[in-house]
XYZ file of C-alpha atoms in Angstrom:
499
model
C 95.547 189.083 17.315
C 98.660 188.903 14.478
C 98.839 184.901 13.608
C 102.207 183.128 12.422
C 102.506 179.279 12.067
C 105.819 177.149 12.316
C 105.756 173.609 10.637
C 108.368 171.348 10.275
C 109.257 167.555 9.047
C 111.163 166.417 11.540
C 110.977 166.369 15.325
C 113.188 165.808 17.967
C 111.645 163.425 19.758
C 110.459 161.402 17.327
C 112.635 158.203 15.526
C 110.403 156.623 13.387
C 109.930 157.455 9.651
C 107.497 160.634 8.793
C 104.224 160.481 6.897
C 104.402 161.992 4.241
C 102.087 164.708 4.633
C 102.977 165.829 8.259
C 103.400 169.605 7.054
C 99.503 169.675 5.658
C 98.707 167.118 8.556
C 99.942 169.759 11.235
C 98.565 172.847 8.565
C 95.371 171.013 9.291
C 95.174 171.651 13.150
C 96.769 175.011 13.193
C 93.614 176.695 10.999
C 90.993 175.070 12.975
C 93.133 176.435 16.253
C 93.281 179.706 14.951
C 89.713 179.673 13.553
C 88.674 178.357 16.782
C 90.118 181.263 18.982
C 89.142 183.807 16.064
C 92.583 185.155 15.202
C 94.042 186.035 11.605
C 96.808 183.835 10.112
C 99.327 186.317 8.529
C 102.372 184.140 7.500
C 103.598 180.489 7.359
C 106.937 179.589 8.254
C 108.221 175.703 7.131
C 110.997 173.654 7.474
C 110.433 171.212 5.044
C 113.572 168.971 5.144
C 114.035 166.201 5.994
C 116.775 167.173 7.842
C 117.473 167.348 11.680
C 119.674 170.718 11.079
C 117.738 172.135 8.775
C 116.779 175.463 10.660
C 115.682 178.312 7.908
C 112.431 178.853 8.093
C 112.631 179.259 11.785
C 115.326 181.875 12.313
C 113.609 183.518 9.690
C 111.236 183.510 12.413
C 113.052 184.600 15.253
C 114.144 187.584 13.276
C 110.158 189.301 12.024
C 109.337 188.430 15.396
C 111.826 190.853 17.016
C 111.461 193.100 14.383
C 106.969 192.862 15.621
C 105.704 191.209 12.977
C 103.512 188.864 14.854
C 101.548 188.524 18.174
C 101.118 184.585 17.942
C 102.633 182.189 17.067
C 101.419 179.050 16.893
C 102.631 175.540 16.278
C 101.580 171.761 16.182
C 103.568 169.946 18.820
C 106.659 171.618 20.262
C 108.856 168.558 19.242
C 108.100 170.527 15.774
C 108.965 173.870 17.013
C 112.623 174.122 16.132
C 115.880 170.993 16.569
C 115.522 171.044 19.546
C 113.311 172.537 22.534
C 115.511 174.030 23.720
C 115.897 176.706 20.906
C 112.286 176.463 21.261
C 111.788 177.667 24.784
C 115.193 179.855 23.999
C 113.012 181.806 20.683
C 109.043 181.536 22.846
C 109.409 181.787 26.570
C 112.806 183.312 26.389
C 112.733 185.560 23.473
C 109.357 186.649 22.628
C 106.865 186.291 25.591
C 108.886 188.968 27.423
C 108.756 191.486 24.435
C 104.881 190.868 23.803
C 105.015 188.225 22.063
C 102.658 185.344 22.890
C 102.634 181.095 21.306
C 100.449 178.718 21.061
C 100.814 174.978 20.723
C 97.694 173.482 19.288
C 98.650 169.210 20.844
C 99.043 170.595 24.295
C 96.326 172.945 23.646
C 98.769 175.276 26.328
C 98.766 178.914 24.846
C 100.730 181.567 27.121
C 98.190 184.355 26.839
C 96.958 184.736 30.883
C 99.795 182.097 31.892
C 102.438 182.746 34.172
C 106.484 183.379 33.528
C 106.497 180.081 36.442
C 103.868 178.439 34.216
C 105.895 178.561 30.821
C 108.709 177.171 32.235
C 107.295 174.650 33.634
C 105.646 173.878 30.840
C 109.173 173.809 28.481
C 110.698 171.367 31.510
C 108.248 168.636 31.648
C 109.050 168.655 28.318
C 112.062 168.689 27.928
C 112.531 165.924 30.634
C 109.961 163.801 28.231
C 112.403 164.154 25.422
C 115.411 162.771 27.420
C 113.517 160.578 28.813
C 112.485 158.790 25.247
C 116.135 159.372 24.325
C 117.520 157.358 26.915
C 114.601 154.907 26.731
C 116.044 154.434 22.987
C 119.488 154.525 23.958
C 118.411 151.492 26.558
C 116.706 149.276 23.885
C 119.720 150.147 21.524
C 121.693 148.979 23.105
C 120.216 145.746 24.315
C 119.535 144.768 20.724
C 123.813 145.461 20.376
C 124.063 143.047 22.754
C 125.444 144.997 25.885
C 124.220 144.394 29.137
C 123.482 147.315 31.981
C 124.099 146.842 35.981
C 120.897 145.253 36.903
C 121.479 141.805 34.964
C 124.253 141.050 36.985
C 123.315 137.872 39.289
C 124.940 136.811 41.574
C 127.685 134.199 40.972
C 127.500 137.246 37.765
C 129.547 140.059 37.265
C 128.933 142.547 34.068
C 132.404 142.872 31.959
C 133.962 146.036 30.585
C 132.765 146.068 27.848
C 129.292 145.033 29.214
C 129.174 142.987 26.009
C 128.900 139.325 28.962
C 127.888 138.249 32.123
C 130.944 136.752 33.909
C 130.738 134.142 35.756
C 132.249 135.525 39.804
C 133.954 132.612 41.533
C 133.084 133.316 45.011
C 129.221 133.892 45.054
C 129.402 130.713 42.323
C 130.797 128.647 44.856
C 128.152 129.354 47.786
C 125.771 128.333 44.475
C 127.556 125.424 44.307
C 127.077 124.387 47.548
C 123.303 125.711 48.017
C 122.724 122.930 45.563
C 124.515 120.664 46.523
C 123.137 120.499 49.840
C 119.767 120.590 48.550
C 121.580 117.232 47.186
C 122.254 116.226 50.124
C 118.918 116.863 51.388
C 119.172 119.223 53.861
C 116.102 121.260 53.785
C 115.383 125.219 52.343
C 115.960 126.263 56.188
C 118.162 125.139 57.567
C 120.209 126.253 54.346
C 119.820 129.283 55.722
C 120.685 128.429 58.885
C 124.054 127.126 58.025
C 125.328 130.675 56.138
C 124.139 132.406 58.600
C 125.912 130.668 61.239
C 129.460 130.384 59.346
C 128.576 134.189 58.410
C 128.359 134.021 54.626
C 127.374 136.902 52.941
C 124.390 137.070 51.809
C 123.001 137.594 48.022
C 121.899 141.015 48.264
C 125.413 142.767 49.906
C 127.589 140.469 48.711
C 126.591 142.477 45.364
C 126.388 145.392 46.826
C 130.486 144.331 47.900
C 131.536 143.555 43.847
C 129.560 144.541 41.618
C 128.431 147.791 39.630
C 125.162 148.991 41.301
C 124.774 150.704 43.519
C 122.296 149.352 46.684
C 121.187 150.687 49.530
C 121.901 148.815 52.863
C 120.684 145.286 53.149
C 121.226 143.285 56.686
C 123.613 140.469 56.155
C 121.301 137.593 56.590
C 120.117 134.584 54.193
C 116.620 133.994 54.828
C 113.999 131.091 52.846
C 113.390 133.786 50.271
C 117.225 134.340 49.520
C 117.798 130.600 48.986
C 114.338 130.017 46.921
C 115.361 132.676 44.075
C 119.002 130.641 43.711
C 117.204 127.676 43.260
C 114.681 129.278 41.105
C 117.592 130.788 38.986
C 117.670 129.402 35.218
C 121.284 131.391 34.466
C 123.324 128.546 37.011
C 121.331 125.958 34.250
C 123.592 128.056 31.662
C 120.153 130.106 30.372
C 118.165 133.079 30.917
C 115.052 135.204 30.405
C 115.202 138.987 30.117
C 112.581 141.160 27.572
C 114.929 143.564 25.182
C 112.760 145.391 22.997
C 109.101 144.557 24.250
C 110.241 140.655 22.961
C 110.531 138.069 26.040
C 114.292 136.411 24.471
C 116.123 133.378 26.259
C 119.559 134.204 26.482
C 122.899 131.813 27.057
C 125.140 132.980 29.604
C 128.360 130.454 30.875
C 126.817 127.773 33.792
C 128.001 127.585 36.939
C 126.461 124.280 37.548
C 127.171 120.557 36.348
C 124.612 119.793 33.390
C 120.992 118.154 34.624
C 121.973 119.353 38.436
C 119.461 122.384 39.010
C 117.027 119.769 37.076
C 117.607 117.388 40.518
C 117.270 119.830 42.465
C 113.952 121.317 40.588
C 112.551 117.766 41.303
C 113.407 118.182 45.045
C 111.602 121.548 46.120
C 108.707 120.702 43.977
C 108.742 117.233 45.687
C 109.232 118.701 49.337
C 105.778 121.314 48.338
C 103.572 118.253 48.152
C 101.388 117.159 50.916
C 101.614 113.506 49.886
C 97.812 112.894 52.349
C 95.673 116.136 51.872
C 92.479 114.746 52.005
C 89.630 115.308 48.942
C 87.194 117.852 49.058
C 86.888 121.024 48.028
C 88.784 124.934 50.238
C 87.502 125.581 53.381
C 86.762 129.447 52.468
C 88.850 130.787 55.413
C 91.918 128.713 54.581
C 95.378 129.698 54.333
C 93.696 133.059 55.153
C 92.930 133.536 59.582
C 95.069 133.299 62.044
C 94.896 133.428 66.206
C 96.459 136.860 67.046
C 98.405 135.917 70.464
C 99.964 132.395 68.521
C 100.403 133.325 64.889
C 99.228 130.138 64.462
C 96.720 129.713 61.069
C 92.719 128.778 62.465
C 91.561 125.696 61.660
C 87.940 125.065 60.160
C 85.658 121.992 63.056
C 82.554 120.856 61.372
C 80.386 118.638 64.382
C 78.143 116.315 64.350
C 75.416 118.623 66.408
C 75.733 121.239 63.645
C 78.458 123.669 64.982
C 81.157 125.745 62.965
C 83.858 127.158 64.785
C 87.742 127.830 64.564
C 90.010 126.481 67.170
C 94.041 126.483 66.985
C 94.172 122.001 67.175
C 92.705 121.154 63.833
C 92.221 117.180 65.637
C 90.241 117.677 67.899
C 87.123 116.016 67.581
C 84.343 116.851 69.857
C 83.247 120.991 70.538
C 85.028 122.547 72.954
C 83.361 123.585 76.517
C 85.775 127.094 77.077
C 84.513 130.010 74.514
C 87.800 130.529 74.571
C 89.492 128.192 72.403
C 86.905 128.503 70.101
C 85.315 131.429 67.695
C 81.634 131.009 65.499
C 82.033 130.868 62.052
C 79.025 132.686 62.080
C 80.553 135.361 63.502
C 83.995 135.140 61.856
C 81.227 135.269 58.261
C 79.065 138.642 59.652
C 82.579 140.333 60.224
C 83.860 139.782 56.986
C 80.677 140.688 55.245
C 80.716 144.111 57.030
C 83.957 144.683 56.348
C 83.770 143.850 52.504
C 79.888 146.035 52.555
C 82.120 148.862 54.020
C 84.672 148.648 51.767
C 82.326 148.493 48.960
C 80.660 152.144 49.600
C 84.561 153.766 50.030
C 84.863 152.427 46.603
C 81.729 153.588 45.343
C 82.316 157.448 46.770
C 85.373 157.395 45.546
C 84.166 157.088 42.131
C 82.028 159.602 42.292
C 84.874 161.704 43.900
C 87.127 160.888 40.482
C 85.506 163.826 38.418
C 85.258 166.495 40.910
C 87.719 169.649 41.092
C 89.282 168.275 44.432
C 90.343 164.537 42.960
C 91.556 166.962 39.525
C 93.996 169.259 42.315
C 94.908 166.270 44.505
C 96.725 164.470 41.131
C 98.195 168.288 39.992
C 99.895 168.048 42.898
C 101.635 164.535 42.397
C 102.104 165.302 38.760
C 104.347 168.627 40.071
C 105.966 166.235 43.125
C 106.827 163.582 40.283
C 107.847 166.216 37.925
C 110.842 167.983 40.622
C 111.736 164.500 41.232
C 112.402 163.894 37.401
C 113.204 167.469 37.091
C 116.868 166.318 40.004
C 117.663 163.503 37.523
C 117.723 164.948 34.761
C 119.676 167.869 36.662
C 122.534 165.445 37.166
C 122.526 163.940 33.865
C 123.210 167.073 32.307
C 125.932 167.018 34.595
C 126.800 163.980 33.839
C 126.988 164.510 30.205
C 129.362 168.387 31.181
C 131.483 166.296 32.921
C 132.582 164.361 28.826
C 133.476 167.444 27.219
C 136.991 168.736 29.213
C 137.646 164.312 29.883
C 136.977 164.473 25.845
C 139.573 167.334 25.625
C 142.649 166.052 27.845
C 142.497 162.948 25.868
C 142.741 165.066 22.246
C 145.607 167.290 23.895
C 147.467 163.557 25.368
C 146.873 165.160 28.734
C 145.499 161.960 29.736
C 145.846 158.243 28.078
C 143.511 156.254 26.140
C 142.981 153.660 28.304
C 142.856 156.808 30.483
C 140.037 157.928 28.508
C 138.697 154.807 27.751
C 137.990 154.485 31.739
C 136.531 157.834 32.687
C 134.241 157.216 29.338
C 133.622 153.798 30.905
C 132.294 155.081 34.967
C 129.657 158.504 32.319
C 127.791 155.513 30.463
C 127.527 153.873 33.490
C 126.535 156.656 35.148
C 124.079 157.762 33.040
C 122.476 153.781 33.140
C 121.920 153.640 36.737
C 120.272 157.943 36.314
C 118.408 156.054 32.909
C 116.754 153.272 35.818
C 115.943 155.798 37.766
C 113.998 157.478 35.596
C 112.728 154.619 34.102
C 111.528 153.285 38.120
C 110.065 157.277 38.431
C 107.908 156.735 35.303
C 106.215 153.556 36.125
C 105.706 155.038 39.556
C 103.906 158.010 37.816
C 101.473 155.506 35.828
C 100.642 153.717 38.706
C 99.562 157.152 40.154
C 98.130 158.089 37.220
C 96.060 154.773 37.048
C 95.073 155.475 40.766
C 93.221 158.217 40.335
C 91.600 156.764 38.136
C 88.445 153.840 37.377
C 91.347 151.325 36.123
C 92.401 151.521 40.277
C 92.811 148.384 41.123
C 91.327 148.350 44.848
C 87.665 149.737 43.244
C 87.643 147.593 40.511
C 87.851 144.516 43.561
C 85.534 146.377 45.260
C 82.871 147.471 42.682
C 79.361 147.116 45.030
C 77.701 144.251 43.791
C 75.421 141.606 46.228
C 77.183 139.845 48.300
C 76.457 136.196 48.334
C 74.682 133.991 51.389
C 77.447 131.777 52.235
C 80.964 133.561 50.869
C 83.536 130.692 48.690
C 86.730 130.240 48.488
C 86.436 131.967 45.609
C 85.488 135.117 47.234
C 87.228 135.018 49.870
C 90.304 135.270 48.253
C 89.373 138.174 45.777
C 88.204 140.338 48.983
C 90.404 138.838 51.804
C 93.932 139.664 52.532
C 94.326 137.806 56.022
C 91.947 137.644 59.249
C 92.543 138.062 62.347
C 91.149 136.783 65.375
C 92.400 138.516 69.104
C 91.689 136.178 71.909
C 88.858 134.724 70.425
C 86.364 137.644 70.366
C 87.515 140.018 68.303
C 87.546 139.443 64.502
C 90.410 142.139 62.728
C 89.728 141.412 59.068
C 92.897 142.588 56.595
C 91.796 143.629 52.438
C 92.656 143.273 49.446
C 94.489 146.187 47.177
C 95.077 148.309 50.222
C 98.242 150.020 48.289
C 95.865 151.439 45.539
C 93.372 152.302 48.632
C 96.675 154.292 50.193
C 96.955 156.389 47.549
C 93.829 158.838 48.166
C 92.976 160.681 51.028
C 91.830 159.049 54.732
C 89.594 162.100 55.067
C 88.196 160.955 51.653
C 87.656 157.818 52.788
C 85.927 158.123 56.444
C 83.354 160.888 55.110
């Protein structure tokens, strides 16, 4: 087979410094790849200039390929095959491949021989998505460094300015924020504040932000909760600063305060004092504290050790004698036995899944999941392309004086906001994709947590905390144990777990 190689100095993916020996590196990798397949290298094409628009050798290779001067093109990486991924696709996949000229990409170990048209299209689709994601992330980081905010930076009480350079106080919500802090300083409990807001019909933070903010929120129930109030009480922005990670570095950013000086710190002290139990008894925590509950009432069960030597769980923490009725207590040994059995069973499953990780069935499952993520990413990518296409006619209208400059700037800002939202959707999808890949590896948190060990005779608090999420006791007879890290276990098919 007559092979040619193509190398290039610049890359459509990387904006970082280019090694001085980049062409040599590519040639060495390509040569090894060709030798390993027993092919013959007849010509080298190389665009060596440090110019993103340089394309002389690539065009020469295209002409020679159309003239059938070779049978195979070998490149080291697809991002160094022409100016853009789309250029590589047009030549390799849409021009050469239909004519019977194949191509190989060394870094991806991808060869078009015996590949279907659908497989080749999927390969280029993934590569274009990767380039788009990198470009978007670089834009987001660049904008952060330059001091731009996005819609996800908006907080309750603040709204994004038109130029996206600052967060402005949004007075409607700011008034509520000041009132919340004042009520807390006046001695009102967090729960009571939530009740007051709900009775008055005040918009909850989520509902309010969906109405006045720039981000498209899903539908939320208009209800204040203790959780939403505690997030407000913890938000340092109201005191004049907030923390944000910019280009991997945690930065403290000044912001217009909503509260008067000292109010935030006073509220913080009040919240801290209320969360401290003054008359807490000393001693070690029991192994099941805050973990075991009665199914019927939902109330926690309490461990009681009696002089008779018996240890039981009861609903009444002040009981001094062992209840005569079995219907209102359950022995600790019964609970411990159920907990140990549940943990042992989970360890068995984790061990089984560890063996599954290298099987063909697991690889097929991983490929299926990757395909689903790829399709979702492609949908977002197509929507972004459509938004980008809308930019051109708007600019042309502006240049032709069909719309005014303010109208053009408004439209441009709208497009930028849309692209920013798609970027965040991409980032979220990629985070979930990374989590999925982790789930199908030895780094799966469930597998790591339930690696087989010998259970101690007496379970301690730290053991229960590691393995047990909660314990539900039904009618003081049946014990239901709910274990930790189930989110990571749920990635595996149920039928595999039950084998």
